[in-house]
XYZ file of C-alpha atoms in Angstrom:
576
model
C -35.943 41.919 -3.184
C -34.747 40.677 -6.823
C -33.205 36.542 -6.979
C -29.690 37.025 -7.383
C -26.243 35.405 -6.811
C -23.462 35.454 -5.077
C -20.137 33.291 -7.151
C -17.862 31.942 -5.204
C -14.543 32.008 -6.322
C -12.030 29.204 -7.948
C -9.810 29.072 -5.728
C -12.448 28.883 -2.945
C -14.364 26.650 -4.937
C -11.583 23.974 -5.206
C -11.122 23.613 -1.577
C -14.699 22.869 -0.630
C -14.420 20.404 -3.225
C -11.379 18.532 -1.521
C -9.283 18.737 -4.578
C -6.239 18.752 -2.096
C -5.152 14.692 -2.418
C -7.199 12.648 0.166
C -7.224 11.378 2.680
C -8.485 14.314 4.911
C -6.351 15.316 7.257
C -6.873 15.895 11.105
C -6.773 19.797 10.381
C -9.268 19.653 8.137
C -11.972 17.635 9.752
C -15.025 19.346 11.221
C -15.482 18.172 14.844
C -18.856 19.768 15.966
C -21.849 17.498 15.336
C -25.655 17.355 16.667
C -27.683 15.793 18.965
C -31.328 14.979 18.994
C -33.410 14.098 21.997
C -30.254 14.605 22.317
C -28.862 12.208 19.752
C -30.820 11.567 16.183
C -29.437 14.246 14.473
C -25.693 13.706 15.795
C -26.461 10.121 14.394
C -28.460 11.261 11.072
C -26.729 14.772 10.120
C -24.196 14.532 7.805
C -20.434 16.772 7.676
C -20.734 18.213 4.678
C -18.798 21.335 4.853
C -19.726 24.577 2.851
C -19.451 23.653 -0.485
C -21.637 25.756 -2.661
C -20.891 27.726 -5.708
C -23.481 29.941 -5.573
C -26.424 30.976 -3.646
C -29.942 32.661 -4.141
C -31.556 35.184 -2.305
C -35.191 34.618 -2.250
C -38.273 36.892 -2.696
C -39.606 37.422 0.576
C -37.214 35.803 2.755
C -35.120 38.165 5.466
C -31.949 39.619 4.225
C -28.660 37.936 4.958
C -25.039 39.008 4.167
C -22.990 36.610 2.240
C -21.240 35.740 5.381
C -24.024 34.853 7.603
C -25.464 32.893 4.563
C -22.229 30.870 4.602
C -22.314 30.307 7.954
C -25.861 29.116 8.361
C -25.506 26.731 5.198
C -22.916 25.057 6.966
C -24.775 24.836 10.243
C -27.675 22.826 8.095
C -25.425 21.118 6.361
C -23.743 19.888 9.294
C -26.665 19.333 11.518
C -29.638 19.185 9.454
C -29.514 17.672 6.597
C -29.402 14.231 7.424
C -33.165 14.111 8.413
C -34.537 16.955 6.519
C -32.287 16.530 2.827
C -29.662 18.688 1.660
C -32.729 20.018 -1.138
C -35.153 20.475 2.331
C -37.775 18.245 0.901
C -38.184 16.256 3.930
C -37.379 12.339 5.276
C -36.831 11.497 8.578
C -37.183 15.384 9.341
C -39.870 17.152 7.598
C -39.865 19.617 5.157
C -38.251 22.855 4.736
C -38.987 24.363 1.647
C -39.692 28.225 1.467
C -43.225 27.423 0.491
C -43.491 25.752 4.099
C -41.035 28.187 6.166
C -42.328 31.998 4.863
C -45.849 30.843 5.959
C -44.515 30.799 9.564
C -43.074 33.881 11.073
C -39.523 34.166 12.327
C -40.157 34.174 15.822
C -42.217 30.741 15.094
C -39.185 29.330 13.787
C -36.650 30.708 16.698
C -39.024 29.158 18.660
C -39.587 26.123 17.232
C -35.366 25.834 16.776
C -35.035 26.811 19.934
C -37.155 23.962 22.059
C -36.991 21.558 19.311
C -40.531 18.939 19.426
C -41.188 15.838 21.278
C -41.719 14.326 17.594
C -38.195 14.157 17.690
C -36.618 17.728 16.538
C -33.823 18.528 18.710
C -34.124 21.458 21.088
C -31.128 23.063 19.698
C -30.917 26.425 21.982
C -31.783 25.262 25.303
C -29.505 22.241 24.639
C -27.029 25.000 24.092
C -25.485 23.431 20.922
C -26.541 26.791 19.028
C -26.054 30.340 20.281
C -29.289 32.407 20.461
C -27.701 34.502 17.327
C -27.147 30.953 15.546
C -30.876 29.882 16.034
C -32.342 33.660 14.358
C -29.706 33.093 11.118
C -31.121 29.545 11.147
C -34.585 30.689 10.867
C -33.581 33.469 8.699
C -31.884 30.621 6.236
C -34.860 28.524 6.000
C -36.988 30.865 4.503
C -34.513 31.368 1.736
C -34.366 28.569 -1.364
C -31.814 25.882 -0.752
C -28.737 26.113 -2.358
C -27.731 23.001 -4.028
C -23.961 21.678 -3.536
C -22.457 20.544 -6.766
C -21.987 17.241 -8.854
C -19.226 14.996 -8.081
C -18.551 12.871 -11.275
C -15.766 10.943 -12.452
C -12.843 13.073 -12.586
C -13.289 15.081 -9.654
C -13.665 11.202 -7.858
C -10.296 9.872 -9.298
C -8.689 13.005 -8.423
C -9.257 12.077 -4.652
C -8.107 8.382 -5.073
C -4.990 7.418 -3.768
C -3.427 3.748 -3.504
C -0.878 4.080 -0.776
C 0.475 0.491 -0.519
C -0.282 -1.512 -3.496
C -1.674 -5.024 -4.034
C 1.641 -6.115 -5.098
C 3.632 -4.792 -2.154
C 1.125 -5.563 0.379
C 2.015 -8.931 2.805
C 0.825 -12.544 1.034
C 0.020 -13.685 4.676
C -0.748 -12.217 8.053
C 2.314 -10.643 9.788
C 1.070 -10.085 13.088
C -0.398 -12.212 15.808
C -3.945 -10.521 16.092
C -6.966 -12.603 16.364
C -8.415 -11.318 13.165
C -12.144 -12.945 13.717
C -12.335 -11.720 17.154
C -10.974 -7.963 16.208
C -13.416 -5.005 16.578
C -13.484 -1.931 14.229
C -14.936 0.550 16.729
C -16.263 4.516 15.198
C -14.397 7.395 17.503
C -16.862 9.539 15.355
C -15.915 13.402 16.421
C -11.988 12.135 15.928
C -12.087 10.767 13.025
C -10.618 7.536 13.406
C -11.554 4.425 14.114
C -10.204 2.254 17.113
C -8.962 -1.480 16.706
C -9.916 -3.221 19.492
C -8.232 -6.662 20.586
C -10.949 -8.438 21.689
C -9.610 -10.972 23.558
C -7.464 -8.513 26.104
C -10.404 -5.709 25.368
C -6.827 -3.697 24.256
C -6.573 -0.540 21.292
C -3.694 -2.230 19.201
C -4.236 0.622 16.399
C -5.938 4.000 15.842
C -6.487 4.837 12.242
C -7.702 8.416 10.753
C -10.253 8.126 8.256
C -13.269 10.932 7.327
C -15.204 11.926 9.433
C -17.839 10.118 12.014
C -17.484 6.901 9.917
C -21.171 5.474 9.566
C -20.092 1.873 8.970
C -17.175 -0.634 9.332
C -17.723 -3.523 6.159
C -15.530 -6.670 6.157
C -14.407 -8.491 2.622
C -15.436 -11.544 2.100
C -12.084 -13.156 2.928
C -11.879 -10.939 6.293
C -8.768 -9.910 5.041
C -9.807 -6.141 4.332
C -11.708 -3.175 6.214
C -13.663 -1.119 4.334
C -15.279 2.191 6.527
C -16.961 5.051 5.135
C -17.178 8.453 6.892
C -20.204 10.939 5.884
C -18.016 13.019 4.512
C -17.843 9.776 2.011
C -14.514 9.225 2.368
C -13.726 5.527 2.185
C -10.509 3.853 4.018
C -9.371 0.343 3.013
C -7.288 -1.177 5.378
C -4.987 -3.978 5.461
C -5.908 -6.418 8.355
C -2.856 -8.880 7.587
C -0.216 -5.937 7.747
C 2.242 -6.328 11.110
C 0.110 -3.299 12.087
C -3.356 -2.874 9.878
C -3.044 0.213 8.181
C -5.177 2.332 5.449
C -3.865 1.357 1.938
C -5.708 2.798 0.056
C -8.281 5.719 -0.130
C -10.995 7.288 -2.146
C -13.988 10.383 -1.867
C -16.951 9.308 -3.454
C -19.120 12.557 -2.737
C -19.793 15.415 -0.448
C -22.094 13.324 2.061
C -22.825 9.197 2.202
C -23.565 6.097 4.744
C -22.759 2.931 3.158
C -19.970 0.855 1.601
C -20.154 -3.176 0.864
C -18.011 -5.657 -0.945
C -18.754 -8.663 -2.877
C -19.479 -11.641 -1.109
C -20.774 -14.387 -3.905
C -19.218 -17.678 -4.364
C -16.189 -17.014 -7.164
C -16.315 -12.963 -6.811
C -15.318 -12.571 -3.351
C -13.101 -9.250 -2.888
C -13.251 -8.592 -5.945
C -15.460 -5.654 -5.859
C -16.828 -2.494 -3.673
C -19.554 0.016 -3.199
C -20.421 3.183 -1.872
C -23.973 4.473 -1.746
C -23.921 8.365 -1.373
C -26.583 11.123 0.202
C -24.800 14.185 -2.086
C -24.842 13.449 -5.011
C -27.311 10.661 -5.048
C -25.273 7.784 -6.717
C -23.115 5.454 -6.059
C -19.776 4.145 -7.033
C -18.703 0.629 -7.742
C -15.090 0.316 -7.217
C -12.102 -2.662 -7.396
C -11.802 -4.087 -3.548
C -8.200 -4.276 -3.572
C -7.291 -1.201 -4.726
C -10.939 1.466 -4.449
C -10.016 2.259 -8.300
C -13.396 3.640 -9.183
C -15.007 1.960 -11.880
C -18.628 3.435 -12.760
C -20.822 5.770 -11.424
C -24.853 5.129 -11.540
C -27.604 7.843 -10.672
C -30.355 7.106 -8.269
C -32.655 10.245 -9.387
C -36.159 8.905 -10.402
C -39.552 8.303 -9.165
C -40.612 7.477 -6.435
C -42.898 4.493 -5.924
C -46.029 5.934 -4.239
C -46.606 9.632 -6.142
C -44.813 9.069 -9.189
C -43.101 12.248 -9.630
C -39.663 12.936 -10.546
C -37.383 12.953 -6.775
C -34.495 14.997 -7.546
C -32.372 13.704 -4.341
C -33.052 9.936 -3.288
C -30.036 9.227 -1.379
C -28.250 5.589 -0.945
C -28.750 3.991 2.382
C -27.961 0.826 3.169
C -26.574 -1.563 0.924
C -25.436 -5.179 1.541
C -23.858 -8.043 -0.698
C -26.373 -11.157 -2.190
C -25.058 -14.697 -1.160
C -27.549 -15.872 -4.110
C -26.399 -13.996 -6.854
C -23.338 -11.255 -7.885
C -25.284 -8.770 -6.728
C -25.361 -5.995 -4.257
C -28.252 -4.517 -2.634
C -28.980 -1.163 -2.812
C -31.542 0.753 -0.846
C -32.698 4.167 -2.257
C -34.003 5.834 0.354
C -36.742 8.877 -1.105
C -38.233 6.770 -4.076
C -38.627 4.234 -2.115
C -36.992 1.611 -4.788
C -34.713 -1.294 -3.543
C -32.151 -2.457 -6.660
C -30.494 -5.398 -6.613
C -27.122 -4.376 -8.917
C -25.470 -6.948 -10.463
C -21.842 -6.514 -11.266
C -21.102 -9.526 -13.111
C -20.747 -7.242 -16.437
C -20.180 -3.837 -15.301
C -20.070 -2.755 -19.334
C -23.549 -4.191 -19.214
C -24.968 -3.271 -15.967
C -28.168 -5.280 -15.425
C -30.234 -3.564 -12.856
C -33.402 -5.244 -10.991
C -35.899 -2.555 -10.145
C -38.515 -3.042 -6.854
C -41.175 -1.349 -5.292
C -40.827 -1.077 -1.711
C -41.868 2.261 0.300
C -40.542 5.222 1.058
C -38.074 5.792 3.075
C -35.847 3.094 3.020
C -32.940 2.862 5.537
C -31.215 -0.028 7.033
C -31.832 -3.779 7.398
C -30.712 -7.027 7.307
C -30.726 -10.672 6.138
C -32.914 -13.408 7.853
C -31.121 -16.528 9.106
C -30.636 -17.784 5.959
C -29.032 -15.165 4.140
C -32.030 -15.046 1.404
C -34.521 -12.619 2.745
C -33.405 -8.987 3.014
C -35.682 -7.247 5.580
C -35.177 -3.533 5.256
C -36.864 -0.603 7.103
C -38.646 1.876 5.023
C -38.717 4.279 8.473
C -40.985 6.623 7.867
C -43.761 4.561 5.962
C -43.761 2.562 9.082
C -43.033 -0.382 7.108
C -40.619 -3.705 6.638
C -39.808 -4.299 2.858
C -39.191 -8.394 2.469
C -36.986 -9.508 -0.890
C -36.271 -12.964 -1.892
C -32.919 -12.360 -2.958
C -33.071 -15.576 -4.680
C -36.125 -15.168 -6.654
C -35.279 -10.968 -6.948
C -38.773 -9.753 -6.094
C -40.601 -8.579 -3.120
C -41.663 -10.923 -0.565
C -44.063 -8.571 1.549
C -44.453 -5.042 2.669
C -45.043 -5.353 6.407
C -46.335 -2.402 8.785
C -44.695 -2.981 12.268
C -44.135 0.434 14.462
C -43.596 3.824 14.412
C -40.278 4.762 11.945
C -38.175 1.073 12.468
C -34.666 1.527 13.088
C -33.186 -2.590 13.209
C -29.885 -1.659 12.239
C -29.544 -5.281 10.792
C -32.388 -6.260 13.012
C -32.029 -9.364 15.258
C -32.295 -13.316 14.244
C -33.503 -15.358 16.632
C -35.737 -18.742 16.876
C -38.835 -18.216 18.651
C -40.601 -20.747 21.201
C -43.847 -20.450 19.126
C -43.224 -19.031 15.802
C -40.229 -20.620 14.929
C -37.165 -18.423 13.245
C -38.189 -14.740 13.406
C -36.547 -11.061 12.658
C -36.622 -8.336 15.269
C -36.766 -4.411 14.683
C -37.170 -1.611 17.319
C -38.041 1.780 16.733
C -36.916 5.438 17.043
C -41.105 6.631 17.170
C -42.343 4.261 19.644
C -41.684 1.915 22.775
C -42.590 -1.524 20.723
C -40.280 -4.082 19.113
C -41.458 -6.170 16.425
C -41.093 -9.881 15.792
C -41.704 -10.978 12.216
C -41.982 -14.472 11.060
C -38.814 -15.696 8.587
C -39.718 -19.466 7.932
C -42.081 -19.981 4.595
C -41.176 -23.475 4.464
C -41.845 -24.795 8.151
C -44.093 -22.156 9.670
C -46.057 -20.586 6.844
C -48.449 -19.477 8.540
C -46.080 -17.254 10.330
C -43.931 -16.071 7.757
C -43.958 -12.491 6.688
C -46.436 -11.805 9.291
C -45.666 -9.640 12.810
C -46.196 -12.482 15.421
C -45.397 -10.471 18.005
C -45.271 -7.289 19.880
C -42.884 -6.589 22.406
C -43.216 -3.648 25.177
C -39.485 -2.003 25.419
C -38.287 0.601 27.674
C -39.845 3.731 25.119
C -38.766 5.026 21.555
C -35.591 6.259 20.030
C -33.520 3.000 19.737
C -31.066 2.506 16.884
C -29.559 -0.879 17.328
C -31.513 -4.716 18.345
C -29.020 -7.368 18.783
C -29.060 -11.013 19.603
C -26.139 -13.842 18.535
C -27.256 -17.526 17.640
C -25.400 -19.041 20.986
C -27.355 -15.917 22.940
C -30.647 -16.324 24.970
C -30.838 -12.711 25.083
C -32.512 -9.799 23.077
C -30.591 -6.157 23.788
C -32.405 -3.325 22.678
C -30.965 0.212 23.217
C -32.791 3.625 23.052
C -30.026 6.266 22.322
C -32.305 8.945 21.625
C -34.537 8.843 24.350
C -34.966 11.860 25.880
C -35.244 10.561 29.395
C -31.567 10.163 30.532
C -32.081 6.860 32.826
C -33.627 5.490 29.738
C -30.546 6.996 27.272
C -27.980 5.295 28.924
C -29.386 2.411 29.766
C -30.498 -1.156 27.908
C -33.419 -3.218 27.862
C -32.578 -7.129 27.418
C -35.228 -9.986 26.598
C -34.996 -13.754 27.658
C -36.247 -14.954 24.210
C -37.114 -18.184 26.269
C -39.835 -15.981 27.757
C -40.654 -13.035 26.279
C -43.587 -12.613 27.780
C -41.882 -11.690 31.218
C -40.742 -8.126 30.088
C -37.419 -7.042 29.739
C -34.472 -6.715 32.551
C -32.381 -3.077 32.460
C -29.093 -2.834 32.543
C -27.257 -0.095 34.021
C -24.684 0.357 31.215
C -23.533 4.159 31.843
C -23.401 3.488 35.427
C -21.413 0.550 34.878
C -19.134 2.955 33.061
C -17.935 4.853 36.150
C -17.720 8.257 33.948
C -19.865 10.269 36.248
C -21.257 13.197 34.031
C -22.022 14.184 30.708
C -24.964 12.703 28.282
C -23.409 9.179 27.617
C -25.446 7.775 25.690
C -25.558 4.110 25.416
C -25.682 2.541 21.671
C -25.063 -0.471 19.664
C -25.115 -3.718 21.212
C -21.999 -5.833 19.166
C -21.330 -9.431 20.343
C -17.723 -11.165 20.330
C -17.423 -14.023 18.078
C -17.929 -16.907 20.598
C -21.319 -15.305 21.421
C -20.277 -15.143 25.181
C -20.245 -11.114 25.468
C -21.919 -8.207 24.539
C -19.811 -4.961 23.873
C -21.827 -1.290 24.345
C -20.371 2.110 23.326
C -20.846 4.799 26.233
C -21.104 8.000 23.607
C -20.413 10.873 25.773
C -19.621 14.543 24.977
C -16.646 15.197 22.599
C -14.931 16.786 24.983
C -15.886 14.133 28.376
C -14.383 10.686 28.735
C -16.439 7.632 26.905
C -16.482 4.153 27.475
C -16.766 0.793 26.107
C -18.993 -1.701 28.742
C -18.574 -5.177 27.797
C -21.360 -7.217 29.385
C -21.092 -11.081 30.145
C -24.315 -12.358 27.911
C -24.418 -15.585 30.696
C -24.779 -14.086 33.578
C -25.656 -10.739 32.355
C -23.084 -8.814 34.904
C -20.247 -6.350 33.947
C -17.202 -8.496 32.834
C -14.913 -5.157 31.801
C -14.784 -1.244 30.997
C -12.758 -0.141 28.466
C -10.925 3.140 29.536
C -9.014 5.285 26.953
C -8.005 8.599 25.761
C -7.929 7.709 22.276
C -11.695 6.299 22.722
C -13.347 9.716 22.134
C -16.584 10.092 20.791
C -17.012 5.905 20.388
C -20.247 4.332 18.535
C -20.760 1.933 15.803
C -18.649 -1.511 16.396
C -17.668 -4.086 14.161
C -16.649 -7.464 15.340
C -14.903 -8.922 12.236
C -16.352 -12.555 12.539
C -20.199 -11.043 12.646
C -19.803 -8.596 10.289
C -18.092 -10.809 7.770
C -20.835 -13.935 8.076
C -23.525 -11.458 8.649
C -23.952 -12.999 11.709
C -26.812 -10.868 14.070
């Protein structure tokens, strides 16, 4: 068979773009989503609908009918990409580049689709999130070249912005009577919204649509503004001081991102944001009070191990400097961690390190000058002095770390340390953090911890807390899934204590898994999302971190789909 093309049409063109004014509406939101083992991919695949303008049909590759080619692109695209790359070169996933996929046969591939691996791919037929005939066009796509969505530059950016209430018409104090510091921005991921959460009377006071399964909730410096970003890279601001918080203003920075952050040093609080994208890999720098967009910088390069050209290292996490005005920007496939800093953005000065490949989330140490950051599938901890601007240490810990922003606590040995689980393997990590009074400790795993088995996302502790929570999402064993492993950090050598969270939860069926450990502000409770099945009832289990005993389940139609959560106070000190 000959490479050729198939052209999609303007008009069709247009709409895949999202030319149409954001925000997105309900209508148009894609509600399906994955699940490995049987969460990773629901948590790592991105939305990005079909948006194409062409694709190839590759020498030696089965036949498929524009249609079915179409469909299948959007299946990857919704459900794939995420680990393996929107190009197929491989991350969290491995690859799936022809070169790789015609060597196998299709009935390898059904097969392999099918029952998914216990090295994490997601047994996607007898899981029964893809019909038999889904799983052979699926193996049928693979084996053709990837088609490669389009650019989104300048233009096609502004022509998504929209300020809905401006600065000047906004309130010049807080109108209602919400306890701002102790308010929790909670993800309902498959309805694209998220949920306010009082949390002093554990009530919704407002649901909010925003793109879809938003990836993050970010607080300005002030704690005046929300800033969440959906992977379809839409990103909401909204008004925390308005009688009831609303969006007010809106922006798409891309087909397909994770992260958004606003400035936090001394003298440029709120005066700035940024989104890091997956599709196209960039990101955007952006005024806070309004999401005007204000430049645009590539991440294509090198990557730091093979130095060769990477033609799709996507943004991860990012997160503002207290030592500089700077932001922090993780790029995941070369491996490179810059430190951006927008004091001149006519004259963007740009500090370049070497880290590993892949970087993905992190956190600060306890005193908000270290960066710890996950490069997950190197099996590595990068460690920046964000003071100093270079790299601290490259630590190996376990198999692909997943801290979310890790855990601070102070050790009875080693003095202050940093904690990261893993999505590979059962251990949790403790790193020294203290160069000044434990040297000998710092930047150096001091211990290993045993926890209930692999696939956690989230470690969480709070400074007035005795207690390490670890969660393992993705496990595949169920008991395991939906329940939690805490520590007493007074004596960690005792093993861990499980609690029941889904069964707390009085739901009854469907997967719930249990994810993200979020603390109040006092420090006195410990809030879990109960993730169930888009169409089941979830849950929110809020845990008394004393005594360790349910204190309160949070019951609620609008609650579907729940996840990530955001207490204000934490999120805006980065306080974990």
């Amino acid at each position: 068979m000959n490479a050729h093309t198939i052209a999609f049409s303007g008009a069709v063109l247009a709409a895949m773009l999202g030319l149409a004014a954001a925000p997105v509406t309900a209508a148009e939101k894609t509600t399906e989503h994955p699940t490995v083992t049987p969460g990773e991919l629901r948590y790592m695949g991105p939305p990005v609908p079909e948006r194409e303008a062409r694709r190839v049909v590759t020498p030696g590759a089965p036949p498929m009918n524009e249609n079915e080619f179409r469909r299948a692109m959007k299946i990857y695209f919704e459900r794939c990409a995420g680990c393996h790359g929107v190009l197929r070169k491989g991350a969290t996933g491995k690859p799936l580049t022809p070169d790789i996929t015609q060597k196998r046969s299709l009935e390898y591939l059904k097969t392999f689709i099918n029952f998914g691996s216990p090295a994490g791919m997601p047994n996607w037929g007898t899981s029964g999130e893809l019909s038999e005939a889904d799983i052979e066009l699926m193996a049928k796509f693979l084996q053709h070249e990837p088609p490669v969505p389009p650019e989104y530059g300048m233009k096609l950016i502004k022509s998504t912005w929209k300020v809905i209430v401006p600065p000047e018409k906004r309130p010049k104090r807080q109108m209602n009577k919400l306890n701002l510091a102790n308010l929790f921005s909670v993800t309902l991921r498959d309805a694209g919204q998220v949920a306010l959460i009082d949390g002093d009377s554990k009530k919704i006071v407002a649901t909010i649509d925003t793109g879809y399964a938003v990836h993050i909730s970010r607080l300005s410096a002030s704690g005046r503004y929300l800033y969440v970003i959906g992977r379809d890279a839409q990103v909401n601001l909204i008004d925390l001081w308005m009688k009831k918080p609303q969006t007010v203003a809106v922006i798409k920075v891309g087909l397909e991102a994770r992260s958004v952050e606003t400035s936090k040093y001394k003298g440029w609080e709120d005066k700035y944001a940024i989104a890091g994208t997956y599709w196209p890999p960039q990101y955007v720098i952006m005024k806070g009070d309004t999401l005007e967009p204000l430049k645009i910088v590539s991440t294509r390069g090198i990557t730091v191990d093979t130095q060769e050209y990477h033609p799709e290292p996507r943004v991860a996490a990012i997160v503002a400097s207290h030592q500089h005005p700077e932001f922090i920007v993780n790029v995941k496939e070369t491996g490179k961690i810059l430190l951006v800093n927008y004091s001149d953005l006519d004259n963007l000065t740009v500090t370049t390190i070497d880290a590993a490949r892949f970087l993905h989330d992190g956190g600060w140490d306890s005193t908000k000058r270290y960066f710890l950051t996950a490069a997950n599938k190197s099996n590595k901890i990068a460690v920046v002095d964000s003071k100093r601007r270079k790299l601290e240490a490259l630590i190996e810990v376990g198999k692909i770390p997943h801290p979310g922003r890790g855990a601070n606590f102070v050790h009875p040995k080693y003095g202050p340390v940093w904690a990261t689980s893993h999505l590979g393997d059962e251990s949790i990590v403790l790193i020294g953090t203290d160069p000044r009074r434990h040297k000998k400790y710092a930047w150096k795993v001091v211990q290993r911890l045993k926890g209930q088995g692999g696939g956690s996302l989230f470690i969480k502790t709070h400074p007035r807390s005795h207690h390490l929570y670890v969660d393992t999402a993705l496990n595949p064993d169920a008991a395991v899934s939906q329940s939690v492993a805490v520590f007493d950090i007074r004596n960690l050598d005792k093993g861990y204590k499980v609690l029941p969270i889904a069964k707390w939860s009085g739901l009854g069926e469907g997967p719930m898994r249990v994810v993200q450990p979020e603390f109040n502000k006092a420090g006195d409770e410990v809030w879990f999302s109960v993730w169930n099945g888009k169409k089941q009832t979830s849950a929110i289990v809020v845990v008394d971190d004393k005594t360790l005993k349910l204190k309160k389940v949070i019951k609620d139609k609008r609650l579907v789909t729940p996840t990530g959560k955001f207490n204000v106070y934490n999120t805006m000190h980065d306080v974990y």
